[in-house]
Short mmCIF file of C-alpha atoms and ligand atoms in Angstrom, two decimals:
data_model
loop_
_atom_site.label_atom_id
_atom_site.label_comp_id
_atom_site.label_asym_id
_atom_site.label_seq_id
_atom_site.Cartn_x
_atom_site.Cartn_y
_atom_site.Cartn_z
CA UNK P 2 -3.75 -5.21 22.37
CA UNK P 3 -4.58 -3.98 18.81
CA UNK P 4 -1.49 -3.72 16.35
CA UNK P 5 -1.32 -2.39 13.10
CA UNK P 6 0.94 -3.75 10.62
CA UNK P 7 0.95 -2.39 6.42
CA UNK P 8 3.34 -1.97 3.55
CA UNK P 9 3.86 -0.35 0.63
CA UNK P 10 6.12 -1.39 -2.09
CA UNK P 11 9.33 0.63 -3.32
CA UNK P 12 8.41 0.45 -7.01
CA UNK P 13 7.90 3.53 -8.57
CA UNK P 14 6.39 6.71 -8.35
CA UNK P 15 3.32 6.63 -5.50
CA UNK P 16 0.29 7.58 -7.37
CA UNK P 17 -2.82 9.26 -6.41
CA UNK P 18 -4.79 6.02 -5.93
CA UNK P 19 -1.56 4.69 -3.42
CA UNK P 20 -2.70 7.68 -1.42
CA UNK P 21 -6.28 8.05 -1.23
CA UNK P 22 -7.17 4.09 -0.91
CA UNK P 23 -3.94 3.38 1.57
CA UNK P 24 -1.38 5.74 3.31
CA UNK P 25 -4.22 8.58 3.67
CA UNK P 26 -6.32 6.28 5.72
CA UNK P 27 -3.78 4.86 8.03
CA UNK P 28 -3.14 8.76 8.82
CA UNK P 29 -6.32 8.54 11.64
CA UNK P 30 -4.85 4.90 12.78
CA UNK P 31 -2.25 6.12 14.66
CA UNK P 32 -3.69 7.94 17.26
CA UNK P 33 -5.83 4.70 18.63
CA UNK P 34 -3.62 1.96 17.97
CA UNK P 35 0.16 0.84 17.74
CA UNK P 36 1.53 1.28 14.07
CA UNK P 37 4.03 -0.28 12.10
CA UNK P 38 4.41 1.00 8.46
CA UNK P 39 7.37 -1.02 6.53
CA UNK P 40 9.01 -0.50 3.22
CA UNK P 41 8.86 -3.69 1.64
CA UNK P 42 12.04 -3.60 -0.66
CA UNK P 43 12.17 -7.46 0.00
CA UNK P 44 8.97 -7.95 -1.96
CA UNK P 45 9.83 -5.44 -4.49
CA UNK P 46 13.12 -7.71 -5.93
CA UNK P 47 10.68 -10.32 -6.55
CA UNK P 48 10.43 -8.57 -10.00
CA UNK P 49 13.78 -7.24 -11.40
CA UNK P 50 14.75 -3.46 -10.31
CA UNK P 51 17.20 -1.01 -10.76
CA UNK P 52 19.65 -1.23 -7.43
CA UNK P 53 20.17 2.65 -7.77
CA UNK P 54 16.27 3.18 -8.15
CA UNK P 55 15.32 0.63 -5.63
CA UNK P 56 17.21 2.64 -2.83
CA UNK P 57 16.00 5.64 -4.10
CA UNK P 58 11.96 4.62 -4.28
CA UNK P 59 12.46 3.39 -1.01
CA UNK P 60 13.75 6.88 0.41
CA UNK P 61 10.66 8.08 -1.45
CA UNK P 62 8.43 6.11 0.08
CA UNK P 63 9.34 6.87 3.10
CA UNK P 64 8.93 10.25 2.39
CA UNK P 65 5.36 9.66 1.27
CA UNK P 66 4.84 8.53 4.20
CA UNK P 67 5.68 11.52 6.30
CA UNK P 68 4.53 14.14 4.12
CA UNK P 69 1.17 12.47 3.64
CA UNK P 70 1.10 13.18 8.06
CA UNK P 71 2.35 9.94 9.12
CA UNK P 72 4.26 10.52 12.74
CA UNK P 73 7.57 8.88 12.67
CA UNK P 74 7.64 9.45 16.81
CA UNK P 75 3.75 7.91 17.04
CA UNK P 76 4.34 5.08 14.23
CA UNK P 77 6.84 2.89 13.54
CA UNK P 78 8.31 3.20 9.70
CA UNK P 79 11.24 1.55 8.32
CA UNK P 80 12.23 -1.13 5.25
CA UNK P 81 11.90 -4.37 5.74
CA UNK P 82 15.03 -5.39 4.48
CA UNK P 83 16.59 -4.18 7.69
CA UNK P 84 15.22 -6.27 10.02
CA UNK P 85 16.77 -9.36 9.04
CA UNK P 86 14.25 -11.29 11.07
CA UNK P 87 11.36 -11.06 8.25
CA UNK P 88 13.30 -13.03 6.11
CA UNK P 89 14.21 -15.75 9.07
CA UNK P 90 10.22 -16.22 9.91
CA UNK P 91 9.93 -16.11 6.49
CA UNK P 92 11.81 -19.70 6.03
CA UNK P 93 9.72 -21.49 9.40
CA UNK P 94 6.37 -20.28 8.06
CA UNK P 95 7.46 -21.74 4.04
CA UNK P 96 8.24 -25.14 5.61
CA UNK P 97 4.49 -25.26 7.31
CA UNK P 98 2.86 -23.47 4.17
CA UNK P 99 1.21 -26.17 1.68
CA UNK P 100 2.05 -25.62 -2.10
CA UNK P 101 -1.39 -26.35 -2.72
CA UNK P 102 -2.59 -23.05 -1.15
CA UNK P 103 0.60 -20.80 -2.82
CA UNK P 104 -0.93 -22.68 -6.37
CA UNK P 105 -4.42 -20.07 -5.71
CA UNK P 106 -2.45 -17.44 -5.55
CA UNK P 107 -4.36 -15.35 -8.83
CA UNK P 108 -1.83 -12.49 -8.49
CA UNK P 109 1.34 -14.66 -9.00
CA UNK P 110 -0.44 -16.29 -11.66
CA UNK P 111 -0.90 -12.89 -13.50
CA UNK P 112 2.20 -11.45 -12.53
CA UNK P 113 4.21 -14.50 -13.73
CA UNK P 114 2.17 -14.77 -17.17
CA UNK P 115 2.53 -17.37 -19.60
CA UNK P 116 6.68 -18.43 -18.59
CA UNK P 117 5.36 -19.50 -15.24
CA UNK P 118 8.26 -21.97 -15.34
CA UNK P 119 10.92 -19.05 -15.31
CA UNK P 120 8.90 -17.11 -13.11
CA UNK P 121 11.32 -17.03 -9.57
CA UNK P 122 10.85 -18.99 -6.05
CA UNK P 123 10.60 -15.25 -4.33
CA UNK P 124 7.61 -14.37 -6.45
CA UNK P 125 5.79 -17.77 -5.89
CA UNK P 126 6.53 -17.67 -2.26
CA UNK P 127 5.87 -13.95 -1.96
CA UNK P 128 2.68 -14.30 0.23
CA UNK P 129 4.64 -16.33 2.66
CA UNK P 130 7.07 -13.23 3.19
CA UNK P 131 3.76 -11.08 3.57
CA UNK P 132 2.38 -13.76 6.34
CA UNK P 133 5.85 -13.22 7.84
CA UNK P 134 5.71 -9.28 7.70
CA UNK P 135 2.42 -9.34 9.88
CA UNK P 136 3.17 -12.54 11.90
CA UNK P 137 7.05 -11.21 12.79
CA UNK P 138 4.74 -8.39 15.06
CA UNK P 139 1.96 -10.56 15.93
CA UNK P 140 -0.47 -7.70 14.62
CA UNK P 141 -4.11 -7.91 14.70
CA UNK P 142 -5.09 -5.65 11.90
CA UNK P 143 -3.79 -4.96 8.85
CA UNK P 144 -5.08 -2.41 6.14
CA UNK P 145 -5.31 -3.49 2.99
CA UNK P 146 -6.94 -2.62 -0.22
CA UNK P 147 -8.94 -5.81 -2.79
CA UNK P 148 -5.88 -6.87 -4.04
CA UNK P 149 -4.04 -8.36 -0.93
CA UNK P 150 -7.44 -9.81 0.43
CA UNK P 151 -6.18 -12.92 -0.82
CA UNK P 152 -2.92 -12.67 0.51
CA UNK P 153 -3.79 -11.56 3.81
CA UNK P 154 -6.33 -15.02 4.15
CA UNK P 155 -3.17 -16.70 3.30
CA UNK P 156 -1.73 -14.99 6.04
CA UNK P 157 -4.48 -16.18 8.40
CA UNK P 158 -4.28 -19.95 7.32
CA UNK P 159 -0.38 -19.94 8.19
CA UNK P 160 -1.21 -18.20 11.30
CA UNK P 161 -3.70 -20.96 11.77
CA UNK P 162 -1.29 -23.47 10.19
CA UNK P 163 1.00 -22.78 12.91
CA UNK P 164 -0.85 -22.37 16.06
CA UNK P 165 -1.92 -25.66 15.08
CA UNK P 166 0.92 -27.34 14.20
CA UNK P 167 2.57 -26.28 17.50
CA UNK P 168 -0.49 -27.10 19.95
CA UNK P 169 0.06 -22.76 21.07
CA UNK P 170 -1.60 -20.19 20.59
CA UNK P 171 0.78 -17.62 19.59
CA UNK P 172 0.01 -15.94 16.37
CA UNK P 173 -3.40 -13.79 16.42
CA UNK P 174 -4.98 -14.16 12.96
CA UNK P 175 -4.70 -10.71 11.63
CA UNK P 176 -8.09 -8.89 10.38
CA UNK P 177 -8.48 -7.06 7.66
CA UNK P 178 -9.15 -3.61 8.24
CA UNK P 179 -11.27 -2.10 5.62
CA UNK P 180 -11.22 1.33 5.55
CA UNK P 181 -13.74 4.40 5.05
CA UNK P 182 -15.46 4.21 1.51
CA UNK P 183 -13.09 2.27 -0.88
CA UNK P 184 -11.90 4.19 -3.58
CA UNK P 185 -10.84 3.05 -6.52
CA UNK P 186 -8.87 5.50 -8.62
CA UNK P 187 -9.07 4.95 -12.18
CA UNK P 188 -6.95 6.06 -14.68
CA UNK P 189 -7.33 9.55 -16.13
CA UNK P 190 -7.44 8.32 -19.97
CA UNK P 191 -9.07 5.03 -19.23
CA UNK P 192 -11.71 5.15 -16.96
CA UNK P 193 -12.18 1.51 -16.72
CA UNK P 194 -8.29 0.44 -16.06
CA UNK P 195 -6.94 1.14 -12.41
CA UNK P 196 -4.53 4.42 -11.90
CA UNK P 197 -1.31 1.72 -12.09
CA UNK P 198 2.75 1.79 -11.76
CA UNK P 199 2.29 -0.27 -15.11
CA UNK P 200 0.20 3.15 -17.12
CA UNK P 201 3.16 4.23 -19.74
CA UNK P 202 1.27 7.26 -20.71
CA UNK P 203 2.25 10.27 -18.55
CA UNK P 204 -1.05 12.19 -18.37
CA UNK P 205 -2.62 8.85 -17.34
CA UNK P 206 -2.11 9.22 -13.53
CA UNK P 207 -1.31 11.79 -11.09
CA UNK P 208 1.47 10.88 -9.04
CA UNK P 209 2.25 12.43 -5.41
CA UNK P 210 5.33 14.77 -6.19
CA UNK P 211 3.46 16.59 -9.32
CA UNK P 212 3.73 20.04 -9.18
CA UNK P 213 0.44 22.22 -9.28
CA UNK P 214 1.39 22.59 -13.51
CA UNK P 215 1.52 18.67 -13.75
CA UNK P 216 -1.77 18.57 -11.30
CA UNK P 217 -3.75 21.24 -13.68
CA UNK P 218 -2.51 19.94 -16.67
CA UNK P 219 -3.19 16.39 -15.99
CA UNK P 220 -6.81 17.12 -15.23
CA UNK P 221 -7.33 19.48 -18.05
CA UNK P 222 -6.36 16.28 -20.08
CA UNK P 223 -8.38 13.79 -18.14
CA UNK P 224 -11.10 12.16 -20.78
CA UNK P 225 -14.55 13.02 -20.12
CA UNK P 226 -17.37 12.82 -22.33
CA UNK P 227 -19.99 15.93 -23.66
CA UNK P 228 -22.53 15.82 -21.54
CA UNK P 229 -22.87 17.46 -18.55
CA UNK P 230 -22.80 16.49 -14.28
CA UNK P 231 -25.68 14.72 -13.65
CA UNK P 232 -28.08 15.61 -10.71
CA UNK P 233 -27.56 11.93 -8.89
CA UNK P 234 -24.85 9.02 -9.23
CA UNK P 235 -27.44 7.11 -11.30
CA UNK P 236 -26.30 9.83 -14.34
CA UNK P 237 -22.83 8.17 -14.22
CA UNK P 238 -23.50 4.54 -15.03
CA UNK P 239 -21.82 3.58 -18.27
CA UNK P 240 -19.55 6.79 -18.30
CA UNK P 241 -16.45 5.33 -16.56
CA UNK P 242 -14.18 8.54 -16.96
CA UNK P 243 -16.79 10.43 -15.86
CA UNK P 244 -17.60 9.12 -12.46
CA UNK P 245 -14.01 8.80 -12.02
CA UNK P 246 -13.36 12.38 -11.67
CA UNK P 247 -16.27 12.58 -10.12
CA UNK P 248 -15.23 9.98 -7.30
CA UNK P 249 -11.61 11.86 -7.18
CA UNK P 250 -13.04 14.90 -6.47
CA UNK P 251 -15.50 13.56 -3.89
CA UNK P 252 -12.38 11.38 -2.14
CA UNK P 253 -10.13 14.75 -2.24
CA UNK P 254 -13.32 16.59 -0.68
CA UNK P 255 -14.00 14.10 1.97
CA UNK P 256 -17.72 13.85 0.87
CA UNK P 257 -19.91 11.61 -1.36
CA UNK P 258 -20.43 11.29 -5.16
CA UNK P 259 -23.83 12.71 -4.54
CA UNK P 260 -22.73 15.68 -2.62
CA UNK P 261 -20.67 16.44 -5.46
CA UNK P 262 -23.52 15.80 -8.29
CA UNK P 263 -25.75 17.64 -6.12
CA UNK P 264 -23.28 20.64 -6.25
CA UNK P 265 -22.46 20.41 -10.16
CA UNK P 266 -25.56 19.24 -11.54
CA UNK P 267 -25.73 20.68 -15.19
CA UNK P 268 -21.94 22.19 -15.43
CA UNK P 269 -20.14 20.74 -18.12
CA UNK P 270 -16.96 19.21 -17.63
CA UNK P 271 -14.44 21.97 -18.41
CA UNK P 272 -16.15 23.87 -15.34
CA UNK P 273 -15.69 20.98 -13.20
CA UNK P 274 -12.03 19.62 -14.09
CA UNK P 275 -10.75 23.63 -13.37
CA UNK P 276 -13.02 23.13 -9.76
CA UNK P 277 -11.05 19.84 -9.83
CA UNK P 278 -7.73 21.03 -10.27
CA UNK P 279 -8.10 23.40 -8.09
CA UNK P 280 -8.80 21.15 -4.92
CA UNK P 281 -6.20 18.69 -6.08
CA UNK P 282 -3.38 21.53 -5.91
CA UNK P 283 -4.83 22.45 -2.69
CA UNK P 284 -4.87 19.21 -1.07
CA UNK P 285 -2.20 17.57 -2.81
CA UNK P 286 0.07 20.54 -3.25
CA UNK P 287 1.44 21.24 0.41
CA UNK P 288 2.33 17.10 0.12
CA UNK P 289 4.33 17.38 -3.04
CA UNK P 290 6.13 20.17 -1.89
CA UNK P 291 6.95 18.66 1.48
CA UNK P 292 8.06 15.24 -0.32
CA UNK P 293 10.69 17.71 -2.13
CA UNK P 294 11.75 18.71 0.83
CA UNK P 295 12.05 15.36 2.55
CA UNK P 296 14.01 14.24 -0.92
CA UNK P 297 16.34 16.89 -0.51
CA UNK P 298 17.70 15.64 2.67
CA UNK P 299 18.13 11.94 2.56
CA UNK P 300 20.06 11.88 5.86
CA UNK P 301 17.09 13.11 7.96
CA UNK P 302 14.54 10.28 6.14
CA UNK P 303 17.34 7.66 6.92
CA UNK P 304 17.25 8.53 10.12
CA UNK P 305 13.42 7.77 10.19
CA UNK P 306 14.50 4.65 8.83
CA UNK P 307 17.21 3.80 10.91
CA UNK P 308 15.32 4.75 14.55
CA UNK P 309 11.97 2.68 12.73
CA UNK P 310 14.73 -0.21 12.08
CA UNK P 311 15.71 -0.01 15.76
CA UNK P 312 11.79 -0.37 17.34
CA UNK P 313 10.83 -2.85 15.03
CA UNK P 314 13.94 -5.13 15.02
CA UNK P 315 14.03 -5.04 19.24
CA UNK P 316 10.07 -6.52 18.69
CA UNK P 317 11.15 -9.22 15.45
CA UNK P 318 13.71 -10.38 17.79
CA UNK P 319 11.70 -10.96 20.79
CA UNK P 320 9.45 -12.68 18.94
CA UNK P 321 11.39 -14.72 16.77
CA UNK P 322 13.45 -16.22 19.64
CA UNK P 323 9.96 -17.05 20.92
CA UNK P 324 9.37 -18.74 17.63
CA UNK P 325 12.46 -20.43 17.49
CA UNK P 326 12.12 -22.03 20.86
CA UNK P 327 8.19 -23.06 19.96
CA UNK P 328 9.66 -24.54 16.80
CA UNK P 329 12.96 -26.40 18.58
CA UNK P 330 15.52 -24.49 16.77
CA UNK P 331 18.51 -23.77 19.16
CA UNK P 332 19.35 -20.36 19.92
CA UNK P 333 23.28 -19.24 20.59
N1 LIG H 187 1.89 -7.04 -0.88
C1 LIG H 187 1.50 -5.71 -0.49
C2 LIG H 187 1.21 -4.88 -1.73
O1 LIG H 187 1.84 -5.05 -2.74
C3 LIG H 187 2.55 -5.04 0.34
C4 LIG H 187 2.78 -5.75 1.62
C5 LIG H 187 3.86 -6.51 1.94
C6 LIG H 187 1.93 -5.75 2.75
N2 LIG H 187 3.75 -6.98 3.20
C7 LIG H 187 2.58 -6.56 3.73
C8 LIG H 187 0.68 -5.17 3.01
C9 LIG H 187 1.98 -6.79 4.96
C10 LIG H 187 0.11 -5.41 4.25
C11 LIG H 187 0.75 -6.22 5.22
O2 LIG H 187 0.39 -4.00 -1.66
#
């Protein structure tokens, strides 16, 4: 059987490009295959955080989640943290997992930066708590966007690593799943640096609970350049802000960057970005308002949480004691 397993991280406002390259993809998953969506607070504290806006991030993720049409009764969703069990596979699949392949890791190398030596154990052995996330559920697929391709071949290898190891056959090693045209949201000001948590200019990105005002007045301010829509995608090489909107709008529309040249060819940009704005309100609008909603009643999301907590953790704890006994660790 197929099984879908993918997580978002608690830090920080979900962003536009969160959205349209992740959670509104995994929207069409549910009805043909078994998904769990997790809150991974874990991997979050392998960077410092603020306790009171770590619990509330991961409330708002959660109600990301829902608003953005994922089914709490179809999927599973909950926070990792709660099912203690990801943290237990995590220490069996660490003691199988050579350092030489954590040492490739690029994204621990740029996230620790030049102190690697006070860089901490959770954010070097990060990936290993990843290859436990999937592995805990023995899923098959897992969506994920080019910057956990690396981690999720990790995952494979300790699947591999494992299976080996034991002489079974127990872990399936999990696919990536590779979603619909990628899209890459770019930053509103820059477009050549990624729509990012990291942006410190406000008007940079549009985040998931703007208003329609922040919507239209992000886009008013987006950077363009003076010339006008070109009649094919070949009329946006070299303008990077450009064929960013471009490829937002297009995303938003569910169509192609030439459909939308095709339809602009020769506006200028002030036309477009109010055409823009327009469809982002409408599309993203109902979402925001719902995620206020959602926000405004914390019991009912950690509910979600709490019934997601109970599916997953009666799964983790079938198959950890069937981990346990493949690894020889006695069980009370
Ligand atoms: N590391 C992923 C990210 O930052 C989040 C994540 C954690 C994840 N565990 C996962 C994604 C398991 C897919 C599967 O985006």
């Amino acid at each position: 059987m197929s099984r879908i397993f993918s997580g978002v991280q608690p830090t920080g406002n979900l962003h536009l490009g969160n959205y349209l390259g992740a959670i509104r993809n995994w929207v069409g998953l549910q009805e043909n295959f078994e998904c769990i969506f997790c809150i991974v607070d874990l991997h979050a504290i392998t960077l410092p955080q603020d306790p009171e806006e770590l619990r509330a991030h991961t409330r708002e993720v959660t109600a990301v989640y829902i608003a953005a049409g994922i089914d709490p009764e179809k999927c599973i969703i909950f926070n990792q943290s709660m099912v203690p069990e990801h943290s237990e596979l995590t220490w069996m699949l660490s003691c199988i997992t050579p350092l030489g392949w954590l040492n490739r890791m690029t994204q621990f190398k740029a996230k620790a930066g030049k102190h690697r030596e006070n860089a901490g154990l959770g954010l070097y052995a990060y990936p290993v708590l990843m290859a436990a996330d999937i592995l805990l559920y023995r899923a098959t697929h897992v969506p994920v966007g080019d910057d956990q391709k690396q981690h999720l071949e990790l995952a494979r290898d300790i699947a591999g690593a494992f299976n080996q190891k034991y002489g079974v056959d127990y872990f399936p090693l999990p696919e990536p799943q590779i979603l619909g045209a990628a899209t890459r949201v770019m930053s509103l000001r820059d477009g050549s640096h990624k729509m990012s948590k990291s942006d410190d200019s406000d008007y940079s990105r549009l985040n998931m609970t703007d208003d329609a005002d922040a919507i239209a007045l992000k886009i008013r301010k987006a950077r363009t350049d003076a010339d006008p829509l070109p009649e094919t995608p070949d009329g946006l090489a070299n303008r990077a802000e450009a064929a960013n909107l471009v490829e937002i709008y297009a995303a938003l529309a569910e169509t192609s960057v030439e459909e939308v040249c095709h339809k602009f060819a020769g506006k200028m940009f002030s036309e477009f970005k109010s055409e823009l704005s327009d469809l982002a309100v409408a599309r993203l609008g109902p979402i925001a308002r719902e995620i206020g909603e959602l926000k405004a009643d914390p019991g009912y999301v950690d509910g979600i949480l709490r019934s997601g907590t109970k599916r997953a953790g009666a799964i983790a704890k079938r198959h950890l004691h069937e981990i346990q006994d493949i690894v020889g660790l006695l069980r009370p």
